[in-house]
PDB file of C-alpha atoms in Angstrom:
ATOM      1  CA  ASN A   1      13.555  28.855 -21.261  1.00 88.00           C
ATOM      2  CA  LYS A   2      15.367  32.092 -20.341  1.00 90.00           C
ATOM      3  CA  ILE A   3      14.650  35.044 -22.614  1.00 93.00           C
ATOM      4  CA  GLU A   4      18.019  36.221 -24.328  1.00 94.00           C
ATOM      5  CA  GLY A   5      18.711  39.866 -23.693  1.00 94.00           C
ATOM      6  CA  ARG A   6      16.111  40.209 -20.737  1.00 93.00           C
ATOM      7  CA  GLU A   7      17.697  39.415 -17.334  1.00 91.00           C
ATOM      8  CA  GLY A   8      15.347  37.526 -14.933  1.00 91.00           C
ATOM      9  CA  PHE A   9      12.626  36.907 -17.623  1.00 94.00           C
ATOM     10  CA  ARG A  10      11.416  33.474 -18.807  1.00 92.00           C
ATOM     11  CA  PHE A  11       8.965  32.041 -21.280  1.00 94.00           C
ATOM     12  CA  MET A  12       5.965  30.686 -19.581  1.00 93.00           C
ATOM     13  CA  ARG A  13       2.575  29.097 -20.717  1.00 95.00           C
ATOM     14  CA  ILE A  14      -0.646  28.106 -18.960  1.00 95.00           C
ATOM     15  CA  PRO A  15      -1.264  24.346 -19.289  1.00 92.00           C
ATOM     16  CA  ASP A  16      -3.663  23.562 -22.431  1.00 93.00           C
ATOM     17  CA  GLN A  17      -3.299  27.251 -23.650  1.00 96.00           C
ATOM     18  CA  LYS A  18      -1.169  28.209 -26.739  1.00 95.00           C
ATOM     19  CA  ARG A  19      -0.380  31.830 -25.657  1.00 97.00           C
ATOM     20  CA  ILE A  20       3.222  32.240 -24.329  1.00 97.00           C
ATOM     21  CA  TYR A  21       4.305  34.863 -21.922  1.00 96.00           C
ATOM     22  CA  ALA A  22       7.330  36.608 -20.851  1.00 96.00           C
ATOM     23  CA  VAL A  23       7.431  36.645 -17.024  1.00 95.00           C
ATOM     24  CA  ARG A  24       9.967  38.299 -14.679  1.00 93.00           C
ATOM     25  CA  THR A  25      10.724  35.309 -12.109  1.00 89.00           C
ATOM     26  CA  ASP A  26      13.613  34.045 -10.139  1.00 81.00           C
ATOM     27  CA  PHE A  27      11.589  30.758  -9.428  1.00 73.00           C
ATOM     28  CA  GLU A  28      13.675  27.552 -10.110  1.00 77.00           C
ATOM     29  CA  VAL A  29      11.784  24.433 -10.889  1.00 77.00           C
ATOM     30  CA  SER A  30      13.253  21.281  -9.592  1.00 81.00           C
ATOM     31  CA  THR A  31      13.120  18.266 -11.842  1.00 77.00           C
ATOM     32  CA  THR A  32      14.198  16.025  -9.242  1.00 82.00           C
ATOM     33  CA  PHE A  33      11.793  13.137  -8.556  1.00 85.00           C
ATOM     34  CA  SER A  34      12.082  13.114  -4.682  1.00 81.00           C
ATOM     35  CA  ASP A  35      11.112  16.846  -4.654  1.00 85.00           C
ATOM     36  CA  TRP A  36       7.569  16.287  -6.164  1.00 86.00           C
ATOM     37  CA  ILE A  37       6.494  12.837  -4.955  1.00 85.00           C
ATOM     38  CA  GLU A  38       4.546  12.226  -1.692  1.00 84.00           C
ATOM     39  CA  ALA A  39       7.339  10.835   0.608  1.00 78.00           C
ATOM     40  CA  ASP A  40       4.948   9.001   2.878  1.00 87.00           C
ATOM     41  CA  LEU A  41       3.681   6.185   0.398  1.00 92.00           C
ATOM     42  CA  LEU A  42       1.681   4.111   2.606  1.00 95.00           C
ATOM     43  CA  LYS A  43       0.350   6.747   5.190  1.00 92.00           C
ATOM     44  CA  ILE A  44       0.559   4.328   8.189  1.00 94.00           C
ATOM     45  CA  PRO A  45       0.599   6.628  11.129  1.00 91.00           C
ATOM     46  CA  SER A  46       3.435   4.915  12.939  1.00 92.00           C
ATOM     47  CA  GLN A  47       5.056   1.430  13.311  1.00 93.00           C
ATOM     48  CA  ASP A  48       3.019   0.972  16.602  1.00 94.00           C
ATOM     49  CA  ASP A  49      -0.119   1.048  14.345  1.00 96.00           C
ATOM     50  CA  ILE A  50       0.832  -2.177  12.601  1.00 97.00           C
ATOM     51  CA  THR A  51      -0.686  -5.138  14.409  1.00 97.00           C
ATOM     52  CA  ASP A  52      -0.259  -8.169  12.024  1.00 98.00           C
ATOM     53  CA  ILE A  53       2.047  -9.065   9.213  1.00 98.00           C
ATOM     54  CA  THR A  54       1.709 -11.972   6.633  1.00 98.00           C
ATOM     55  CA  ILE A  55       4.811 -12.820   4.596  1.00 98.00           C
ATOM     56  CA  LYS A  56       3.707 -14.912   1.583  1.00 97.00           C
ATOM     57  CA  ASP A  57       6.949 -16.578   0.224  1.00 95.00           C
ATOM     58  CA  TYR A  58       6.150 -17.636  -3.250  1.00 95.00           C
ATOM     59  CA  ARG A  59       7.752 -17.261  -6.725  1.00 89.00           C
ATOM     60  CA  VAL A  60       6.041 -17.315 -10.165  1.00 89.00           C
ATOM     61  CA  ASN A  61       7.543 -19.976 -12.566  1.00 85.00           C
ATOM     62  CA  GLU A  62       6.752 -18.171 -15.887  1.00 79.00           C
ATOM     63  CA  ARG A  63       8.255 -21.055 -18.190  1.00 81.00           C
ATOM     64  CA  GLN A  64       6.078 -23.842 -16.371  1.00 81.00           C
ATOM     65  CA  GLY A  65       3.201 -21.542 -15.628  1.00 77.00           C
ATOM     66  CA  ARG A  66       2.926 -22.345 -11.880  1.00 86.00           C
ATOM     67  CA  ILE A  67       3.130 -20.845  -8.557  1.00 91.00           C
ATOM     68  CA  ASN A  68       6.079 -22.232  -6.155  1.00 92.00           C
ATOM     69  CA  GLU A  69       4.752 -21.656  -2.844  1.00 93.00           C
ATOM     70  CA  ARG A  70       7.501 -21.970  -0.316  1.00 94.00           C
ATOM     71  CA  ASP A  71       6.127 -20.643   2.912  1.00 97.00           C
ATOM     72  CA  VAL A  72       3.580 -18.362   4.795  1.00 97.00           C
ATOM     73  CA  ILE A  73       4.877 -16.667   7.770  1.00 98.00           C
ATOM     74  CA  THR A  74       2.557 -14.890  10.118  1.00 98.00           C
ATOM     75  CA  LEU A  75       3.610 -12.163  12.688  1.00 98.00           C
ATOM     76  CA  ASN A  76       1.281 -11.118  15.466  1.00 97.00           C
ATOM     77  CA  ARG A  77       1.859  -8.287  17.898  1.00 96.00           C
ATOM     78  CA  ASN A  78       1.868  -9.295  21.561  1.00 92.00           C
ATOM     79  CA  GLY A  79       2.339  -6.137  23.458  1.00 89.00           C
ATOM     80  CA  ALA A  80       6.031  -5.068  22.929  1.00 88.00           C
ATOM     81  CA  ASP A  81       6.802  -8.538  21.527  1.00 93.00           C
ATOM     82  CA  TRP A  82       5.875 -10.475  18.327  1.00 96.00           C
ATOM     83  CA  ASN A  83       4.862 -13.944  17.675  1.00 96.00           C
ATOM     84  CA  VAL A  84       6.003 -15.945  14.691  1.00 97.00           C
ATOM     85  CA  ASN A  85       3.871 -18.923  13.692  1.00 97.00           C
ATOM     86  CA  ARG A  86       5.407 -22.486  13.669  1.00 96.00           C
ATOM     87  CA  THR A  87       8.381 -21.295  15.565  1.00 96.00           C
ATOM     88  CA  PRO A  88      10.720 -24.495  16.615  1.00 95.00           C
ATOM     89  CA  GLY A  89      11.176 -25.002  20.455  1.00 94.00           C
ATOM     90  CA  SER A  90      14.802 -24.144  20.075  1.00 95.00           C
ATOM     91  CA  LYS A  91      13.779 -20.824  18.421  1.00 96.00           C
ATOM     92  CA  GLU A  92      12.229 -17.590  19.398  1.00 96.00           C
ATOM     93  CA  SER A  93      11.258 -14.372  17.591  1.00 96.00           C
ATOM     94  CA  ASP A  94      13.950 -12.029  16.796  1.00 96.00           C
ATOM     95  CA  ASN A  95      12.325  -8.794  17.873  1.00 93.00           C
ATOM     96  CA  THR A  96      15.270  -6.598  16.619  1.00 94.00           C
ATOM     97  CA  LYS A  97      14.880  -7.794  13.131  1.00 96.00           C
ATOM     98  CA  ILE A  98      11.079  -7.647  13.177  1.00 97.00           C
ATOM     99  CA  THR A  99      11.428  -3.995  14.423  1.00 95.00           C
ATOM    100  CA  ASN A 100      13.780  -3.437  11.425  1.00 96.00           C
ATOM    101  CA  LEU A 101      11.086  -4.909   9.061  1.00 97.00           C
ATOM    102  CA  LEU A 102       8.452  -2.731  10.884  1.00 97.00           C
ATOM    103  CA  LYS A 103      10.695   0.496  10.007  1.00 96.00           C
ATOM    104  CA  ALA A 104      11.048  -0.611   6.347  1.00 96.00           C
ATOM    105  CA  ILE A 105       7.350  -0.793   5.869  1.00 97.00           C
ATOM    106  CA  ASP A 106       6.590   2.380   7.663  1.00 94.00           C
ATOM    107  CA  GLU A 107       9.235   4.347   5.825  1.00 93.00           C
ATOM    108  CA  LEU A 108       8.882   2.884   2.526  1.00 94.00           C
ATOM    109  CA  SER A 109       9.510   5.156  -0.189  1.00 91.00           C
ATOM    110  CA  ILE A 110       9.617   4.964  -4.008  1.00 93.00           C
ATOM    111  CA  VAL A 111      12.005   5.991  -6.618  1.00 92.00           C
ATOM    112  CA  GLY A 112       9.848   6.013  -9.658  1.00 92.00           C
ATOM    113  CA  VAL A 113       6.191   5.617 -10.968  1.00 92.00           C
ATOM    114  CA  ARG A 114       4.444   4.012 -14.110  1.00 92.00           C
ATOM    115  CA  PRO A 115       0.770   4.614 -15.034  1.00 91.00           C
ATOM    116  CA  LYS A 116      -1.416   1.603 -15.296  1.00 88.00           C
ATOM    117  CA  PRO A 117      -3.744   1.165 -18.274  1.00 83.00           C
ATOM    118  CA  LYS A 118      -7.084   2.968 -17.497  1.00 79.00           C
ATOM    119  CA  GLY A 119      -9.081  -0.177 -17.862  1.00 71.00           C
ATOM    120  CA  LEU A 120      -6.899  -1.828 -15.231  1.00 76.00           C
ATOM    121  CA  SER A 121      -7.254   1.274 -12.786  1.00 66.00           C
ATOM    122  CA  ALA A 122     -10.802   1.189 -13.232  1.00 65.00           C
ATOM    123  CA  SER A 123     -10.895  -2.423 -12.183  1.00 63.00           C
ATOM    124  CA  LEU A 124      -8.729  -1.797  -9.015  1.00 65.00           C
ATOM    125  CA  LYS A 125     -11.143   1.072  -8.036  1.00 59.00           C
ATOM    126  CA  ARG A 126     -13.970  -1.329  -8.095  1.00 53.00           C
ATOM    127  CA  GLU A 127     -15.536   0.738 -11.175  1.00 44.00           C
ATOM    128  CA  SER A 128     -15.644  -2.640 -12.998  1.00 43.00           C
ATOM    129  CA  SER A 129     -14.803  -6.441 -12.408  1.00 46.00           C
ATOM    130  CA  GLU A 130     -11.650  -8.214 -13.064  1.00 48.00           C
ATOM    131  CA  SER A 131     -13.399 -10.363 -15.646  1.00 51.00           C
ATOM    132  CA  SER A 132     -13.578  -6.964 -17.671  1.00 61.00           C
ATOM    133  CA  MET A 133      -9.904  -6.497 -17.965  1.00 72.00           C
ATOM    134  CA  GLU A 134      -8.764  -6.620 -21.726  1.00 82.00           C
ATOM    135  CA  MET A 135      -5.537  -8.365 -23.004  1.00 86.00           C
ATOM    136  CA  GLY A 136      -3.611  -5.012 -23.024  1.00 85.00           C
ATOM    137  CA  ASP A 137      -4.374  -4.842 -19.147  1.00 86.00           C
ATOM    138  CA  LEU A 138      -3.081  -8.453 -18.610  1.00 87.00           C
ATOM    139  CA  LEU A 139       0.013  -7.894 -20.870  1.00 90.00           C
ATOM    140  CA  SER A 140       0.830  -4.672 -18.952  1.00 91.00           C
ATOM    141  CA  LEU A 141       0.652  -6.694 -15.531  1.00 92.00           C
ATOM    142  CA  GLN A 142       2.893  -9.303 -16.939  1.00 92.00           C
ATOM    143  CA  SER A 143       5.507  -6.822 -18.067  1.00 92.00           C
ATOM    144  CA  LYS A 144       5.729  -5.770 -14.586  1.00 94.00           C
ATOM    145  CA  GLY A 145       5.817  -9.305 -13.134  1.00 94.00           C
ATOM    146  CA  TYR A 146       2.320  -9.721 -12.220  1.00 93.00           C
ATOM    147  CA  TYR A 147      -0.098 -12.367 -13.154  1.00 92.00           C
ATOM    148  CA  MET A 148      -3.870 -13.045 -12.985  1.00 86.00           C
ATOM    149  CA  VAL A 149      -4.590 -16.775 -11.850  1.00 84.00           C
ATOM    150  CA  GLU A 150      -8.138 -17.795 -12.461  1.00 79.00           C
ATOM    151  CA  GLY A 151     -10.044 -18.215  -9.300  1.00 80.00           C
ATOM    152  CA  ARG A 152      -7.128 -17.107  -7.099  1.00 85.00           C
ATOM    153  CA  GLY A 153      -6.466 -13.423  -8.177  1.00 85.00           C
ATOM    154  CA  LEU A 154      -3.303 -11.605  -8.776  1.00 89.00           C
ATOM    155  CA  PHE A 155       0.114 -12.958  -8.025  1.00 94.00           C
ATOM    156  CA  SER A 156       3.510 -11.503  -8.325  1.00 94.00           C
ATOM    157  CA  ASN A 157       7.043 -12.395  -9.158  1.00 92.00           C
ATOM    158  CA  GLU A 158       8.735 -12.304  -6.043  1.00 92.00           C
ATOM    159  CA  GLY A 159       5.736 -12.904  -3.322  1.00 95.00           C
ATOM    160  CA  GLU A 160       4.044 -10.499  -1.254  1.00 97.00           C
ATOM    161  CA  ILE A 161       3.418  -9.035   2.164  1.00 97.00           C
ATOM    162  CA  GLN A 162       0.169  -8.243   3.997  1.00 97.00           C
ATOM    163  CA  VAL A 163       0.323  -5.536   6.557  1.00 98.00           C
ATOM    164  CA  GLU A 164      -2.708  -5.160   9.046  1.00 98.00           C
ATOM    165  CA  THR A 165      -3.250  -1.940  10.980  1.00 97.00           C
ATOM    166  CA  GLN A 166      -5.223  -0.932  14.030  1.00 95.00           C
ATOM    167  CA  ASN A 167      -7.912   0.731  12.004  1.00 95.00           C
ATOM    168  CA  GLY A 168      -8.771  -2.486  10.069  1.00 96.00           C
ATOM    169  CA  VAL A 169      -6.892  -1.349   6.781  1.00 97.00           C
ATOM    170  CA  GLN A 170      -4.926  -4.313   5.040  1.00 97.00           C
ATOM    171  CA  TYR A 171      -2.143  -3.392   2.759  1.00 97.00           C
ATOM    172  CA  THR A 172      -1.050  -5.738   0.250  1.00 96.00           C
ATOM    173  CA  LEU A 173       2.535  -5.128  -1.132  1.00 97.00           C
ATOM    174  CA  ARG A 174       3.458  -7.224  -4.129  1.00 96.00           C
ATOM    175  CA  PHE A 175       6.907  -7.527  -5.441  1.00 96.00           C
ATOM    176  CA  GLY A 176       7.217  -7.784  -9.289  1.00 95.00           C
ATOM    177  CA  GLU A 177       9.926  -7.585 -11.841  1.00 93.00           C
ATOM    178  CA  VAL A 178      13.235  -5.907 -11.840  1.00 92.00           C
ATOM    179  CA  ALA A 179      13.227  -2.470 -13.087  1.00 89.00           C
ATOM    180  CA  TYR A 180      16.386  -1.426 -15.151  1.00 84.00           C
ATOM    181  CA  GLY A 181      18.030   1.704 -15.402  1.00 82.00           C
ATOM    182  CA  THR A 182      19.181   4.780 -13.709  1.00 80.00           C
ATOM    183  CA  GLY A 183      18.028   8.594 -13.278  1.00 82.00           C
ATOM    184  CA  ALA A 184      14.912   9.364 -15.376  1.00 80.00           C
ATOM    185  CA  GLU A 185      14.771   5.644 -16.768  1.00 82.00           C
ATOM    186  CA  VAL A 186      13.686   4.651 -13.298  1.00 85.00           C
ATOM    187  CA  SER A 187      11.635   7.772 -11.998  1.00 86.00           C
ATOM    188  CA  ALA A 188       9.690   8.341 -15.262  1.00 79.00           C
ATOM    189  CA  GLY A 189      10.153   5.191 -17.259  1.00 80.00           C
ATOM    190  CA  THR A 190      12.213   6.610 -20.100  1.00 75.00           C
ATOM    191  CA  GLY A 191      13.983   3.790 -21.945  1.00 64.00           C
ATOM    192  CA  GLU A 192      11.562   1.183 -20.178  1.00 52.00           C
ATOM    193  CA  ALA A 193      12.138  -1.349 -22.992  1.00 50.00           C
ATOM    194  CA  ASN A 194      15.467  -2.020 -21.810  1.00 56.00           C
ATOM    195  CA  THR A 195      15.961  -5.236 -20.121  1.00 58.00           C
ATOM    196  CA  THR A 196      19.686  -4.932 -19.427  1.00 59.00           C
ATOM    197  CA  GLY A 197      21.703  -2.474 -17.239  1.00 60.00           C
ATOM    198  CA  PRO A 198      21.787  -1.646 -13.613  1.00 60.00           C
ATOM    199  CA  ALA A 199      19.150  -3.840 -11.699  1.00 64.00           C
ATOM    200  CA  GLU A 200      18.947  -1.960  -8.344  1.00 80.00           C
ATOM    201  CA  ASN A 201      15.074  -1.467  -8.437  1.00 92.00           C
ATOM    202  CA  ARG A 202      11.777  -3.496  -8.290  1.00 94.00           C
ATOM    203  CA  TYR A 203       8.411  -2.879  -9.077  1.00 96.00           C
ATOM    204  CA  LEU A 204       5.732  -2.574  -6.518  1.00 96.00           C
ATOM    205  CA  PHE A 205       2.035  -3.038  -6.699  1.00 96.00           C
ATOM    206  CA  VAL A 206      -0.059  -1.956  -3.628  1.00 96.00           C
ATOM    207  CA  THR A 207      -3.784  -2.603  -3.022  1.00 93.00           C
ATOM    208  CA  THR A 208      -5.726  -1.989   0.338  1.00 94.00           C
ATOM    209  CA  SER A 209      -8.919  -3.557   1.853  1.00 94.00           C
ATOM    210  CA  PHE A 210     -10.737  -3.095   4.941  1.00 96.00           C
ATOM    211  CA  LEU A 211     -11.146  -6.198   7.299  1.00 95.00           C
ATOM    212  CA  ASN A 212     -14.817  -6.091   8.256  1.00 90.00           C
ATOM    213  CA  ASP A 213     -14.236  -8.864  10.726  1.00 91.00           C
ATOM    214  CA  ARG A 214     -11.700  -6.999  12.674  1.00 91.00           C
ATOM    215  CA  PHE A 215     -14.186  -5.003  14.803  1.00 95.00           C
ATOM    216  CA  LYS A 216     -16.911  -7.264  16.330  1.00 95.00           C
ATOM    217  CA  GLU A 217     -20.233  -5.706  16.288  1.00 96.00           C
ATOM    218  CA  PRO A 218     -21.726  -4.942  19.637  1.00 96.00           C
ATOM    219  CA  ARG A 219     -25.276  -5.775  20.711  1.00 97.00           C
ATOM    220  CA  LYS A 220     -27.945  -3.351  19.457  1.00 97.00           C
ATOM    221  CA  PRO A 221     -30.338  -1.746  21.963  1.00 97.00           C
ATOM    222  CA  ALA A 222     -33.675  -3.321  22.336  1.00 97.00           C
ATOM    223  CA  ASN A 223     -35.386   0.347  21.345  1.00 97.00           C
ATOM    224  CA  THR A 224     -34.474   4.138  21.338  1.00 96.00           C
ATOM    225  CA  ASP A 225     -37.165   5.174  23.715  1.00 96.00           C
ATOM    226  CA  PHE A 226     -34.662   6.918  25.788  1.00 96.00           C
ATOM    227  CA  GLN A 227     -34.231   9.371  22.963  1.00 95.00           C
ATOM    228  CA  GLY A 228     -35.745  12.703  23.787  1.00 94.00           C
ATOM    229  CA  LYS A 229     -35.956  11.923  27.572  1.00 95.00           C
ATOM    230  CA  PRO A 230     -34.059  13.944  30.381  1.00 94.00           C
ATOM    231  CA  ASP A 231     -31.717  11.785  32.263  1.00 93.00           C
ATOM    232  CA  SER A 232     -33.984  12.318  35.417  1.00 94.00           C
ATOM    233  CA  LEU A 233     -36.729  10.195  33.680  1.00 95.00           C
ATOM    234  CA  LEU A 234     -34.737   7.527  32.178  1.00 95.00           C
ATOM    235  CA  THR A 235     -35.940   3.985  33.550  1.00 96.00           C
ATOM    236  CA  ALA A 236     -33.124   1.271  34.064  1.00 97.00           C
ATOM    237  CA  ALA A 237     -34.139  -0.217  30.945  1.00 97.00           C
ATOM    238  CA  ASP A 238     -33.664   3.129  29.056  1.00 96.00           C
ATOM    239  CA  GLN A 239     -30.126   3.549  30.559  1.00 96.00           C
ATOM    240  CA  ALA A 240     -29.029   0.172  29.544  1.00 97.00           C
ATOM    241  CA  ASN A 241     -30.298   0.646  25.882  1.00 97.00           C
ATOM    242  CA  LYS A 242     -28.669   4.175  25.835  1.00 97.00           C
ATOM    243  CA  GLU A 243     -25.333   2.519  26.764  1.00 97.00           C
ATOM    244  CA  LEU A 244     -25.906  -0.102  24.090  1.00 97.00           C
ATOM    245  CA  TYR A 245     -26.854   2.506  21.689  1.00 97.00           C
ATOM    246  CA  THR A 246     -23.619   4.624  22.388  1.00 97.00           C
ATOM    247  CA  ALA A 247     -21.384   1.513  22.168  1.00 97.00           C
ATOM    248  CA  HIS A 248     -23.033   0.380  18.831  1.00 97.00           C
ATOM    249  CA  GLN A 249     -22.575   3.970  17.221  1.00 97.00           C
ATOM    250  CA  ALA A 250     -19.044   4.136  18.355  1.00 97.00           C
ATOM    251  CA  TRP A 251     -18.406   0.743  16.467  1.00 97.00           C
ATOM    252  CA  ASN A 252     -20.417   1.890  13.398  1.00 97.00           C
ATOM    253  CA  ASP A 253     -18.206   5.189  13.225  1.00 97.00           C
ATOM    254  CA  GLN A 254     -15.051   2.948  13.609  1.00 96.00           C
ATOM    255  CA  VAL A 255     -16.020   0.956  10.743  1.00 97.00           C
ATOM    256  CA  LEU A 256     -16.944   3.632   8.472  1.00 97.00           C
ATOM    257  CA  MET A 257     -13.497   5.415   9.237  1.00 96.00           C
ATOM    258  CA  GLY A 258     -11.743   2.279   8.581  1.00 96.00           C
ATOM    259  CA  GLN A 259     -13.688   1.604   5.254  1.00 96.00           C
ATOM    260  CA  LYS A 260     -13.239   5.031   4.078  1.00 96.00           C
ATOM    261  CA  ALA A 261      -9.442   5.152   4.749  1.00 96.00           C
ATOM    262  CA  ALA A 262      -9.023   1.907   2.731  1.00 95.00           C
ATOM    263  CA  ASP A 263     -10.987   3.198  -0.016  1.00 94.00           C
ATOM    264  CA  GLU A 264      -9.144   6.398  -0.283  1.00 95.00           C
ATOM    265  CA  LEU A 265      -5.928   4.537  -0.078  1.00 95.00           C
ATOM    266  CA  ASN A 266      -6.874   2.093  -2.850  1.00 91.00           C
ATOM    267  CA  ASP A 267      -7.996   4.904  -5.305  1.00 90.00           C
ATOM    268  CA  ARG A 268      -4.605   6.573  -4.814  1.00 91.00           C
ATOM    269  CA  PHE A 269      -2.708   3.351  -5.471  1.00 93.00           C
ATOM    270  CA  ALA A 270      -4.994   2.086  -8.425  1.00 90.00           C
ATOM    271  CA  ASN A 271      -3.512   4.382 -10.997  1.00 90.00           C
ATOM    272  CA  TRP A 272       0.246   3.576 -10.520  1.00 93.00           C
ATOM    273  CA  TYR A 273       2.880   0.813 -10.398  1.00 95.00           C
ATOM    274  CA  TYR A 274       5.529   1.926  -8.150  1.00 95.00           C
ATOM    275  CA  VAL A 275       9.360   1.255  -8.452  1.00 95.00           C
ATOM    276  CA  ILE A 276      11.329   0.762  -5.172  1.00 94.00           C
ATOM    277  CA  SER A 277      14.963   0.693  -4.695  1.00 92.00           C
ATOM    278  CA  ASP A 278      16.396  -2.818  -4.225  1.00 92.00           C
ATOM    279  CA  GLU A 279      17.661  -1.992  -0.816  1.00 93.00           C
ATOM    280  CA  ASN A 280      14.022  -1.376   0.233  1.00 94.00           C
ATOM    281  CA  PHE A 281      13.128  -4.652  -1.359  1.00 95.00           C
ATOM    282  CA  LYS A 282      15.764  -6.739   0.545  1.00 94.00           C
ATOM    283  CA  LYS A 283      14.810  -5.084   3.695  1.00 95.00           C
ATOM    284  CA  MET A 284      11.189  -6.515   3.361  1.00 96.00           C
ATOM    285  CA  LYS A 285      11.750  -9.686   1.570  1.00 93.00           C
ATOM    286  CA  LEU A 286      12.677 -12.043   4.420  1.00 95.00           C
ATOM    287  CA  ASN A 287      12.227 -15.726   5.031  1.00 95.00           C
ATOM    288  CA  ARG A 288      11.392 -17.508   8.282  1.00 96.00           C
ATOM    289  CA  SER A 289      15.068 -17.696   9.442  1.00 95.00           C
ATOM    290  CA  ASP A 290      15.641 -14.087   9.054  1.00 96.00           C
ATOM    291  CA  LEU A 291      12.888 -13.539  11.815  1.00 97.00           C
ATOM    292  CA  LEU A 292      14.004 -16.153  14.223  1.00 97.00           C
ATOM    293  CA  LYS A 293      17.033 -16.778  16.623  1.00 96.00           C
ATOM    294  CA  ASP A 294      18.468 -19.353  19.003  1.00 96.00           C
ATOM    295  CA  LYS A 295      16.656 -19.131  22.487  1.00 92.00           C
ATOM    296  CA  SER A 296      19.132 -17.476  24.897  1.00 80.00           C
TER     297      SER A 296
END
């Protein structure tokens, strides 16, 4: 607050300390959510880094306790074009719409966050197993539209999208329940108990993993006798082993970098349920007919 009678002064306190200071400052603190949040949620370098997309079109029937699995659509990059699985002979991929999907994924932004229970966050960070989840964790998931199915893992109200990138990181975006409200109700969860009102937002649950089989391990050298020898003394066998060693080291570095990226992202996503706008949700929630067009 401003200090009455002292122009340009405000009350300030260091976090976790009781003492309050009078400070001369013209610093204006924004309380707008978008001014504080990391704008680049997924941190995918560019659309060109996306190699494969899998859209799992299903819906959880809460009343019947079953999963209505409607379709699984896979999109694979083929140069500048994309292939869609099970495309009828009279149809072809609509690259314009697929490009719009890539853009929506790459530019995905959030309008709010909710903290996950500590036990759930620990499980997602691999600090404990799913079996250690308490009832409170499961209830927290269900309140946002997510359900643990024994032997099958986590499912969400409105299906999910898996996005694979060149470095072997796989993102899983699960679309949950509607998030009601406007303003701070959306960004901070104020009045979250409300189940009526503007329904222009949707919960998003993000996890990442590393695809170990993405990079095939090259053949290892028979030995490393070449190490320490000058190039002039390398035999043909030494030269061959040196080339194999270099290739294997490059593979190993690539795998370690991909695993590290996936782990760091997963740690970041583990603490939060995200809230995205209904507009963003609709751009990514596509079915097969949205991605195909008649052959010209």
